[in-house]
Amino acid sequence: MTTGDERQQAVISRATELLPRDERVLGVYLIGSYATGAADRFSDVDVHLVVTDDSTEWYREHWDDVLRELTGPTVWADRLPGLIGGLGITADWLHVDLIIHPLAAFDRLQYDGARVLFDRDGTLFPDGDIVRKGGRPGDPYWPAGAVHLFFYFLGNLVTVLGRDERIVANQGVGALRDQLVALMLAERGVRRTSGAKRLNALLSDEQRATLEAIPAAGTDPADVIAANQYLCRQFITRGTALADVTGSAWPTSFVDATLHHLKNYFGTDFD
């Protein structure tokens, strides 16, 4: 009987051998435990591809076919929300993720640890593998996606409480908190590719205390609003400071429109 390690290594070998045969594939690399040397027989295999921009739609449609070239038959395969690609599970419960990045959207600096299997012209990873820092601070960077998502989720508070969707409103507090965490990591220059269950080592004592002080929010609208106000004030203070440090554009128009939307409906300030 083959061990988990043997099955995982077989996937990595096939990724190294088969994927570069497609001229549209510009790079193949691993993230997660197999990139950082922390893998064991329980690990999943996180395979990432960089592809030509004009092949993006083909991969969006056929990612699971490519996945099965690596894993063999799957008993379940599903897209991962917001990404091109998804995960697959085999009959003996080998878990493999396959994520595709168009060249125009690829950013190697987002990773804290990457093992390069293939780099067609040597420009995607000019220094080779990315060594994991394990949460050690680096240069601050601008998390544009998290900034815009924060104010998008925040503005939707009007919709969910306007409909008296209290459970959804409570879930929204967690969504805002997650974007604040992303901003805090950017403050420290930490690029997170470690598991979702490990966060303490990536944050400072002050950041953890700030997150732990988020007001408790059940389903009472007043409590949900108070939690949103706290998160908003933290995000604006930290976000504007980070924009100055990184020389990035703070989305003033979007933020102002969101704050006006909230004040107009709830009759109270969020900043």
PDB file of C-alpha atoms in Angstrom:
ATOM      1  CA  MET A   1       0.000   0.000   0.000  1.00  0.00           C
ATOM      2  CA  THR A   2       1.365   3.412  -0.935  1.00  0.00           C
ATOM      3  CA  THR A   3       1.860   6.016   1.755  1.00  0.00           C
ATOM      4  CA  GLY A   4       0.484   9.510   1.681  1.00  0.00           C
ATOM      5  CA  ASP A   5       3.931  10.911   1.015  1.00  0.00           C
ATOM      6  CA  GLU A   6       4.347   8.698  -2.036  1.00  0.00           C
ATOM      7  CA  ARG A   7       1.004   9.775  -3.462  1.00  0.00           C
ATOM      8  CA  GLN A   8       1.729  13.424  -2.849  1.00  0.00           C
ATOM      9  CA  GLN A   9       5.188  13.168  -4.380  1.00  0.00           C
ATOM     10  CA  ALA A  10       3.700  11.457  -7.421  1.00  0.00           C
ATOM     11  CA  VAL A  11       1.414  14.461  -7.977  1.00  0.00           C
ATOM     12  CA  ILE A  12       4.362  16.837  -7.682  1.00  0.00           C
ATOM     13  CA  SER A  13       6.382  14.756 -10.151  1.00  0.00           C
ATOM     14  CA  ARG A  14       3.517  14.744 -12.651  1.00  0.00           C
ATOM     15  CA  ALA A  15       3.073  18.505 -12.244  1.00  0.00           C
ATOM     16  CA  THR A  16       6.768  19.010 -12.962  1.00  0.00           C
ATOM     17  CA  GLU A  17       6.741  16.714 -15.977  1.00  0.00           C
ATOM     18  CA  LEU A  18       3.334  17.189 -17.619  1.00  0.00           C
ATOM     19  CA  LEU A  19       2.284  20.799 -17.109  1.00  0.00           C
ATOM     20  CA  PRO A  20       5.289  22.455 -18.831  1.00  0.00           C
ATOM     21  CA  ARG A  21       4.437  20.548 -22.030  1.00  0.00           C
ATOM     22  CA  ASP A  22       1.612  23.029 -22.562  1.00  0.00           C
ATOM     23  CA  GLU A  23       3.165  26.164 -24.086  1.00  0.00           C
ATOM     24  CA  ARG A  24       0.470  28.262 -22.423  1.00  0.00           C
ATOM     25  CA  VAL A  25       1.861  27.341 -19.006  1.00  0.00           C
ATOM     26  CA  LEU A  26       4.527  29.866 -18.023  1.00  0.00           C
ATOM     27  CA  GLY A  27       5.205  28.671 -14.503  1.00  0.00           C
ATOM     28  CA  VAL A  28       4.388  25.915 -12.030  1.00  0.00           C
ATOM     29  CA  TYR A  29       4.977  26.212  -8.299  1.00  0.00           C
ATOM     30  CA  LEU A  30       3.858  24.897  -4.925  1.00  0.00           C
ATOM     31  CA  ILE A  31       2.723  26.827  -1.872  1.00  0.00           C
ATOM     32  CA  GLY A  32       1.726  25.561   1.559  1.00  0.00           C
ATOM     33  CA  SER A  33       3.486  22.806   3.462  1.00  0.00           C
ATOM     34  CA  TYR A  34       5.204  21.325   0.423  1.00  0.00           C
ATOM     35  CA  ALA A  35       6.750  24.720  -0.275  1.00  0.00           C
ATOM     36  CA  THR A  36       7.947  25.325   3.271  1.00  0.00           C
ATOM     37  CA  GLY A  37       9.263  21.891   4.219  1.00  0.00           C
ATOM     38  CA  ALA A  38       6.503  21.256   6.755  1.00  0.00           C
ATOM     39  CA  ALA A  39       4.660  18.553   4.795  1.00  0.00           C
ATOM     40  CA  ASP A  40       3.661  15.211   6.255  1.00  0.00           C
ATOM     41  CA  ARG A  41       1.499  12.377   4.993  1.00  0.00           C
ATOM     42  CA  PHE A  42      -1.626  14.318   5.958  1.00  0.00           C
ATOM     43  CA  SER A  43      -0.749  17.384   3.881  1.00  0.00           C
ATOM     44  CA  ASP A  44      -2.613  18.475   0.811  1.00  0.00           C
ATOM     45  CA  VAL A  45      -0.716  19.515  -2.309  1.00  0.00           C
ATOM     46  CA  ASP A  46      -1.164  23.123  -3.445  1.00  0.00           C
ATOM     47  CA  VAL A  47      -0.223  23.397  -7.136  1.00  0.00           C
ATOM     48  CA  HIS A  48      -0.296  26.822  -8.785  1.00  0.00           C
ATOM     49  CA  LEU A  49       0.092  27.713 -12.445  1.00  0.00           C
ATOM     50  CA  VAL A  50       0.852  30.954 -14.231  1.00  0.00           C
ATOM     51  CA  VAL A  51      -0.648  30.939 -17.727  1.00  0.00           C
ATOM     52  CA  THR A  52      -0.813  33.268 -20.697  1.00  0.00           C
ATOM     53  CA  ASP A  53      -3.555  35.835 -20.440  1.00  0.00           C
ATOM     54  CA  ASP A  54      -5.307  34.647 -23.592  1.00  0.00           C
ATOM     55  CA  SER A  55      -5.621  31.119 -22.200  1.00  0.00           C
ATOM     56  CA  THR A  56      -7.305  32.199 -18.967  1.00  0.00           C
ATOM     57  CA  GLU A  57     -10.849  31.383 -20.058  1.00  0.00           C
ATOM     58  CA  TRP A  58      -9.832  27.931 -21.268  1.00  0.00           C
ATOM     59  CA  TYR A  59      -8.340  27.150 -17.870  1.00  0.00           C
ATOM     60  CA  ARG A  60     -11.363  28.591 -16.119  1.00  0.00           C
ATOM     61  CA  GLU A  61     -13.481  26.056 -18.003  1.00  0.00           C
ATOM     62  CA  HIS A  62     -11.109  23.063 -17.957  1.00  0.00           C
ATOM     63  CA  TRP A  63      -9.180  23.392 -14.694  1.00  0.00           C
ATOM     64  CA  ASP A  64     -10.651  20.148 -13.343  1.00  0.00           C
ATOM     65  CA  ASP A  65      -9.476  18.222 -16.420  1.00  0.00           C
ATOM     66  CA  VAL A  66      -5.958  19.485 -15.746  1.00  0.00           C
ATOM     67  CA  LEU A  67      -6.328  18.570 -12.082  1.00  0.00           C
ATOM     68  CA  ARG A  68      -7.207  14.979 -12.969  1.00  0.00           C
ATOM     69  CA  GLU A  69      -4.096  14.738 -15.124  1.00  0.00           C
ATOM     70  CA  LEU A  70      -2.212  15.150 -11.855  1.00  0.00           C
ATOM     71  CA  THR A  71      -4.384  13.146  -9.473  1.00  0.00           C
ATOM     72  CA  GLY A  72      -6.158  10.570 -11.586  1.00  0.00           C
ATOM     73  CA  PRO A  73      -9.934  10.125 -11.067  1.00  0.00           C
ATOM     74  CA  THR A  74     -11.545  12.253  -8.365  1.00  0.00           C
ATOM     75  CA  VAL A  75     -14.612  11.548  -6.258  1.00  0.00           C
ATOM     76  CA  TRP A  76     -15.205  15.271  -5.780  1.00  0.00           C
ATOM     77  CA  ALA A  77     -13.892  18.411  -7.448  1.00  0.00           C
ATOM     78  CA  ASP A  78     -15.150  21.917  -6.853  1.00  0.00           C
ATOM     79  CA  ARG A  79     -14.185  25.452  -7.714  1.00  0.00           C
ATOM     80  CA  LEU A  80     -12.768  27.708  -5.029  1.00  0.00           C
ATOM     81  CA  PRO A  81     -14.745  30.972  -4.836  1.00  0.00           C
ATOM     82  CA  GLY A  82     -13.045  33.972  -6.381  1.00  0.00           C
ATOM     83  CA  LEU A  83     -10.254  31.922  -7.957  1.00  0.00           C
ATOM     84  CA  ILE A  84      -9.586  30.155 -11.224  1.00  0.00           C
ATOM     85  CA  GLY A  85      -9.307  26.526 -10.228  1.00  0.00           C
ATOM     86  CA  GLY A  86     -10.344  24.503  -7.252  1.00  0.00           C
ATOM     87  CA  LEU A  87      -9.799  21.400  -5.190  1.00  0.00           C
ATOM     88  CA  GLY A  88     -10.020  17.696  -5.866  1.00  0.00           C
ATOM     89  CA  ILE A  89     -10.387  14.648  -3.630  1.00  0.00           C
ATOM     90  CA  THR A  90      -9.453  11.162  -4.848  1.00  0.00           C
ATOM     91  CA  ALA A  91     -10.981   7.853  -3.773  1.00  0.00           C
ATOM     92  CA  ASP A  92      -8.178   7.349  -1.245  1.00  0.00           C
ATOM     93  CA  TRP A  93      -8.619  10.913   0.013  1.00  0.00           C
ATOM     94  CA  LEU A  94      -5.642  12.603  -1.549  1.00  0.00           C
ATOM     95  CA  HIS A  95      -6.397  16.328  -1.494  1.00  0.00           C
ATOM     96  CA  VAL A  96      -4.927  18.492  -4.269  1.00  0.00           C
ATOM     97  CA  ASP A  97      -5.609  22.169  -5.005  1.00  0.00           C
ATOM     98  CA  LEU A  98      -4.972  23.535  -8.493  1.00  0.00           C
ATOM     99  CA  ILE A  99      -5.042  27.321  -8.845  1.00  0.00           C
ATOM    100  CA  ILE A 100      -4.431  29.200 -12.093  1.00  0.00           C
ATOM    101  CA  HIS A 101      -3.116  32.770 -12.340  1.00  0.00           C
ATOM    102  CA  PRO A 102      -3.201  34.847 -15.531  1.00  0.00           C
ATOM    103  CA  LEU A 103       0.189  36.399 -16.171  1.00  0.00           C
ATOM    104  CA  ALA A 104      -1.209  39.931 -15.873  1.00  0.00           C
ATOM    105  CA  ALA A 105      -2.489  39.216 -12.346  1.00  0.00           C
ATOM    106  CA  PHE A 106       0.485  37.248 -11.035  1.00  0.00           C
ATOM    107  CA  ASP A 107       2.367  38.625  -8.018  1.00  0.00           C
ATOM    108  CA  ARG A 108       5.108  36.456  -6.532  1.00  0.00           C
ATOM    109  CA  LEU A 109       5.454  38.841  -3.587  1.00  0.00           C
ATOM    110  CA  GLN A 110       2.168  37.642  -2.118  1.00  0.00           C
ATOM    111  CA  TYR A 111       3.773  34.401  -0.969  1.00  0.00           C
ATOM    112  CA  ASP A 112       5.557  33.517   2.225  1.00  0.00           C
ATOM    113  CA  GLY A 113       7.197  30.435   0.818  1.00  0.00           C
ATOM    114  CA  ALA A 114       7.033  28.975  -2.688  1.00  0.00           C
ATOM    115  CA  ARG A 115       8.758  26.017  -4.323  1.00  0.00           C
ATOM    116  CA  VAL A 116       9.325  26.580  -8.028  1.00  0.00           C
ATOM    117  CA  LEU A 117       8.821  23.536 -10.233  1.00  0.00           C
ATOM    118  CA  PHE A 118       8.998  25.330 -13.584  1.00  0.00           C
ATOM    119  CA  ASP A 119       9.645  28.886 -14.784  1.00  0.00           C
ATOM    120  CA  ARG A 120       9.610  29.017 -18.574  1.00  0.00           C
ATOM    121  CA  ASP A 121      11.721  32.137 -19.076  1.00  0.00           C
ATOM    122  CA  GLY A 122      13.075  32.669 -15.577  1.00  0.00           C
ATOM    123  CA  THR A 123      11.213  35.920 -14.941  1.00  0.00           C
ATOM    124  CA  LEU A 124       8.366  34.777 -12.690  1.00  0.00           C
ATOM    125  CA  PHE A 125      10.715  33.740  -9.885  1.00  0.00           C
ATOM    126  CA  PRO A 126      14.070  35.322 -10.816  1.00  0.00           C
ATOM    127  CA  ASP A 127      15.582  34.332  -7.471  1.00  0.00           C
ATOM    128  CA  GLY A 128      14.185  30.803  -7.484  1.00  0.00           C
ATOM    129  CA  ASP A 129      12.291  29.404  -4.528  1.00  0.00           C
ATOM    130  CA  ILE A 130      10.860  31.853  -1.994  1.00  0.00           C
ATOM    131  CA  VAL A 131      12.060  31.006   1.496  1.00  0.00           C
ATOM    132  CA  ARG A 132       9.371  31.172   4.168  1.00  0.00           C
ATOM    133  CA  LYS A 133       9.855  33.931   6.722  1.00  0.00           C
ATOM    134  CA  GLY A 134       7.232  32.490   9.023  1.00  0.00           C
ATOM    135  CA  GLY A 135       5.603  35.776   9.902  1.00  0.00           C
ATOM    136  CA  ARG A 136       8.756  37.828  10.328  1.00  0.00           C
ATOM    137  CA  PRO A 137       8.012  41.463   9.463  1.00  0.00           C
ATOM    138  CA  GLY A 138       9.135  42.830   6.123  1.00  0.00           C
ATOM    139  CA  ASP A 139       8.393  45.923   4.059  1.00  0.00           C
ATOM    140  CA  PRO A 140       4.813  47.222   4.361  1.00  0.00           C
ATOM    141  CA  TYR A 141       2.695  46.814   1.244  1.00  0.00           C
ATOM    142  CA  TRP A 142      -0.707  47.962   0.033  1.00  0.00           C
ATOM    143  CA  PRO A 143      -3.514  45.332   0.177  1.00  0.00           C
ATOM    144  CA  ALA A 144      -5.798  46.943  -2.406  1.00  0.00           C
ATOM    145  CA  GLY A 145      -8.235  44.029  -2.539  1.00  0.00           C
ATOM    146  CA  ALA A 146      -8.760  43.950   1.227  1.00  0.00           C
ATOM    147  CA  VAL A 147      -9.282  47.718   1.353  1.00  0.00           C
ATOM    148  CA  HIS A 148     -12.005  47.708  -1.270  1.00  0.00           C
ATOM    149  CA  LEU A 149     -13.677  44.587   0.114  1.00  0.00           C
ATOM    150  CA  PHE A 150     -13.811  46.130   3.584  1.00  0.00           C
ATOM    151  CA  PHE A 151     -15.840  49.112   2.438  1.00  0.00           C
ATOM    152  CA  TYR A 152     -17.983  46.963   0.157  1.00  0.00           C
ATOM    153  CA  PHE A 153     -18.912  44.677   3.067  1.00  0.00           C
ATOM    154  CA  LEU A 154     -19.364  47.680   5.358  1.00  0.00           C
ATOM    155  CA  GLY A 155     -21.757  49.426   2.991  1.00  0.00           C
ATOM    156  CA  ASN A 156     -23.862  46.277   2.740  1.00  0.00           C
ATOM    157  CA  LEU A 157     -24.745  46.632   6.417  1.00  0.00           C
ATOM    158  CA  VAL A 158     -27.551  48.927   5.270  1.00  0.00           C
ATOM    159  CA  THR A 159     -28.964  46.189   3.075  1.00  0.00           C
ATOM    160  CA  VAL A 160     -28.806  43.327   5.564  1.00  0.00           C
ATOM    161  CA  LEU A 161     -30.155  45.255   8.550  1.00  0.00           C
ATOM    162  CA  GLY A 162     -32.653  47.021   6.307  1.00  0.00           C
ATOM    163  CA  ARG A 163     -34.007  43.555   5.530  1.00  0.00           C
ATOM    164  CA  ASP A 164     -33.658  42.555   9.199  1.00  0.00           C
ATOM    165  CA  GLU A 165     -31.230  39.799   8.148  1.00  0.00           C
ATOM    166  CA  ARG A 166     -29.610  39.639  11.563  1.00  0.00           C
ATOM    167  CA  ILE A 167     -27.688  36.407  11.039  1.00  0.00           C
ATOM    168  CA  VAL A 168     -26.161  37.767   7.849  1.00  0.00           C
ATOM    169  CA  ALA A 169     -25.316  41.002   9.666  1.00  0.00           C
ATOM    170  CA  ASN A 170     -23.481  39.008  12.332  1.00  0.00           C
ATOM    171  CA  GLN A 171     -21.558  37.144   9.628  1.00  0.00           C
ATOM    172  CA  GLY A 172     -20.591  40.498   8.160  1.00  0.00           C
ATOM    173  CA  VAL A 173     -18.689  41.395  11.322  1.00  0.00           C
ATOM    174  CA  GLY A 174     -16.423  38.417  10.671  1.00  0.00           C
ATOM    175  CA  ALA A 175     -15.967  39.420   7.035  1.00  0.00           C
ATOM    176  CA  LEU A 176     -14.893  42.927   8.072  1.00  0.00           C
ATOM    177  CA  ARG A 177     -12.557  41.509  10.723  1.00  0.00           C
ATOM    178  CA  ASP A 178     -10.876  39.321   8.113  1.00  0.00           C
ATOM    179  CA  GLN A 179     -10.139  42.349   5.925  1.00  0.00           C
ATOM    180  CA  LEU A 180      -8.748  44.176   8.959  1.00  0.00           C
ATOM    181  CA  VAL A 181      -6.462  41.195   9.599  1.00  0.00           C
ATOM    182  CA  ALA A 182      -5.258  41.421   5.984  1.00  0.00           C
ATOM    183  CA  LEU A 183      -4.529  45.123   6.502  1.00  0.00           C
ATOM    184  CA  MET A 184      -2.617  44.400   9.708  1.00  0.00           C
ATOM    185  CA  LEU A 185      -0.469  41.812   7.960  1.00  0.00           C
ATOM    186  CA  ALA A 186       0.286  44.378   5.262  1.00  0.00           C
ATOM    187  CA  GLU A 187       1.284  46.869   7.970  1.00  0.00           C
ATOM    188  CA  ARG A 188       3.928  44.406   9.144  1.00  0.00           C
ATOM    189  CA  GLY A 189       4.938  43.329   5.660  1.00  0.00           C
ATOM    190  CA  VAL A 190       3.837  39.762   6.395  1.00  0.00           C
ATOM    191  CA  ARG A 191       2.714  37.653   3.426  1.00  0.00           C
ATOM    192  CA  ARG A 192       0.461  34.880   4.660  1.00  0.00           C
ATOM    193  CA  THR A 193       0.324  31.520   2.911  1.00  0.00           C
ATOM    194  CA  SER A 194       0.240  29.433   6.069  1.00  0.00           C
ATOM    195  CA  GLY A 195      -2.837  27.616   7.308  1.00  0.00           C
ATOM    196  CA  ALA A 196      -5.923  29.518   8.386  1.00  0.00           C
ATOM    197  CA  LYS A 197      -5.640  28.119  11.917  1.00  0.00           C
ATOM    198  CA  ARG A 198      -2.301  29.820  12.643  1.00  0.00           C
ATOM    199  CA  LEU A 199      -2.441  33.582  13.114  1.00  0.00           C
ATOM    200  CA  ASN A 200      -0.924  34.614  16.451  1.00  0.00           C
ATOM    201  CA  ALA A 201       2.680  34.530  15.265  1.00  0.00           C
ATOM    202  CA  LEU A 202       1.901  36.773  12.303  1.00  0.00           C
ATOM    203  CA  LEU A 203       0.506  39.689  14.334  1.00  0.00           C
ATOM    204  CA  SER A 204       2.013  42.040  16.885  1.00  0.00           C
ATOM    205  CA  ASP A 205       0.794  42.146  20.482  1.00  0.00           C
ATOM    206  CA  GLU A 206      -0.889  45.473  19.770  1.00  0.00           C
ATOM    207  CA  GLN A 207      -2.679  44.105  16.708  1.00  0.00           C
ATOM    208  CA  ARG A 208      -3.942  41.059  18.567  1.00  0.00           C
ATOM    209  CA  ALA A 209      -5.211  43.254  21.399  1.00  0.00           C
ATOM    210  CA  THR A 210      -7.036  45.443  18.873  1.00  0.00           C
ATOM    211  CA  LEU A 211      -8.738  42.441  17.316  1.00  0.00           C
ATOM    212  CA  GLU A 212      -9.601  40.923  20.683  1.00  0.00           C
ATOM    213  CA  ALA A 213     -11.278  44.215  21.637  1.00  0.00           C
ATOM    214  CA  ILE A 214     -13.837  44.082  18.818  1.00  0.00           C
ATOM    215  CA  PRO A 215     -17.205  44.524  20.550  1.00  0.00           C
ATOM    216  CA  ALA A 216     -19.175  41.321  20.882  1.00  0.00           C
ATOM    217  CA  ALA A 217     -21.958  41.141  18.318  1.00  0.00           C
ATOM    218  CA  GLY A 218     -24.771  38.660  18.425  1.00  0.00           C
ATOM    219  CA  THR A 219     -27.872  39.442  16.429  1.00  0.00           C
ATOM    220  CA  ASP A 220     -29.002  42.623  18.163  1.00  0.00           C
ATOM    221  CA  PRO A 221     -28.745  45.411  15.542  1.00  0.00           C
ATOM    222  CA  ALA A 222     -27.262  47.874  18.046  1.00  0.00           C
ATOM    223  CA  ASP A 223     -24.449  45.452  18.874  1.00  0.00           C
ATOM    224  CA  VAL A 224     -23.762  44.731  15.209  1.00  0.00           C
ATOM    225  CA  ILE A 225     -23.619  48.463  14.455  1.00  0.00           C
ATOM    226  CA  ALA A 226     -21.217  49.060  17.361  1.00  0.00           C
ATOM    227  CA  ALA A 227     -18.894  46.315  16.112  1.00  0.00           C
ATOM    228  CA  ASN A 228     -18.991  47.756  12.593  1.00  0.00           C
ATOM    229  CA  GLN A 229     -18.202  51.234  13.901  1.00  0.00           C
ATOM    230  CA  TYR A 230     -15.210  49.952  15.861  1.00  0.00           C
ATOM    231  CA  LEU A 231     -13.869  48.035  12.875  1.00  0.00           C
ATOM    232  CA  CYS A 232     -14.406  50.982  10.550  1.00  0.00           C
ATOM    233  CA  ARG A 233     -12.522  53.414  12.790  1.00  0.00           C
ATOM    234  CA  GLN A 234      -9.639  50.994  13.159  1.00  0.00           C
ATOM    235  CA  PHE A 235      -9.519  50.339   9.437  1.00  0.00           C
ATOM    236  CA  ILE A 236      -9.581  53.995   8.425  1.00  0.00           C
ATOM    237  CA  THR A 237      -6.891  54.985  10.948  1.00  0.00           C
ATOM    238  CA  ARG A 238      -4.597  52.151   9.949  1.00  0.00           C
ATOM    239  CA  GLY A 239      -5.446  52.208   6.264  1.00  0.00           C
ATOM    240  CA  THR A 240      -4.785  55.884   5.703  1.00  0.00           C
ATOM    241  CA  ALA A 241      -1.492  55.594   7.573  1.00  0.00           C
ATOM    242  CA  LEU A 242      -0.483  52.584   5.477  1.00  0.00           C
ATOM    243  CA  ALA A 243      -1.422  54.388   2.273  1.00  0.00           C
ATOM    244  CA  ASP A 244       0.941  57.213   3.256  1.00  0.00           C
ATOM    245  CA  VAL A 245       3.753  54.802   4.122  1.00  0.00           C
ATOM    246  CA  THR A 246       3.446  52.843   0.871  1.00  0.00           C
ATOM    247  CA  GLY A 247       2.676  55.809  -1.379  1.00  0.00           C
ATOM    248  CA  SER A 248      -0.644  54.255  -2.363  1.00  0.00           C
ATOM    249  CA  ALA A 249      -3.958  55.873  -3.216  1.00  0.00           C
ATOM    250  CA  TRP A 250      -6.546  55.783  -0.454  1.00  0.00           C
ATOM    251  CA  PRO A 251      -9.986  55.268  -2.133  1.00  0.00           C
ATOM    252  CA  THR A 252     -11.407  58.527  -0.790  1.00  0.00           C
ATOM    253  CA  SER A 253     -14.478  58.675  -3.023  1.00  0.00           C
ATOM    254  CA  PHE A 254     -15.524  55.101  -2.226  1.00  0.00           C
ATOM    255  CA  VAL A 255     -14.918  55.551   1.507  1.00  0.00           C
ATOM    256  CA  ASP A 256     -16.797  58.854   1.654  1.00  0.00           C
ATOM    257  CA  ALA A 257     -19.733  57.412  -0.296  1.00  0.00           C
ATOM    258  CA  THR A 258     -19.880  54.413   2.047  1.00  0.00           C
ATOM    259  CA  LEU A 259     -19.763  56.543   5.198  1.00  0.00           C
ATOM    260  CA  HIS A 260     -22.468  58.848   3.834  1.00  0.00           C
ATOM    261  CA  HIS A 261     -24.606  55.812   2.949  1.00  0.00           C
ATOM    262  CA  LEU A 262     -24.320  54.492   6.508  1.00  0.00           C
ATOM    263  CA  LYS A 263     -24.928  57.883   8.156  1.00  0.00           C
ATOM    264  CA  ASN A 264     -27.927  58.536   5.941  1.00  0.00           C
ATOM    265  CA  TYR A 265     -29.580  55.253   6.951  1.00  0.00           C
ATOM    266  CA  PHE A 266     -28.516  54.751  10.559  1.00  0.00           C
ATOM    267  CA  GLY A 267     -28.225  58.407  11.579  1.00  0.00           C
ATOM    268  CA  THR A 268     -24.847  57.873  13.234  1.00  0.00           C
ATOM    269  CA  ASP A 269     -21.202  58.263  12.275  1.00  0.00           C
ATOM    270  CA  PHE A 270     -18.974  55.274  11.557  1.00  0.00           C
ATOM    271  CA  ASP A 271     -15.666  57.143  11.292  1.00  0.00           C
TER     272      ASP A 271
END
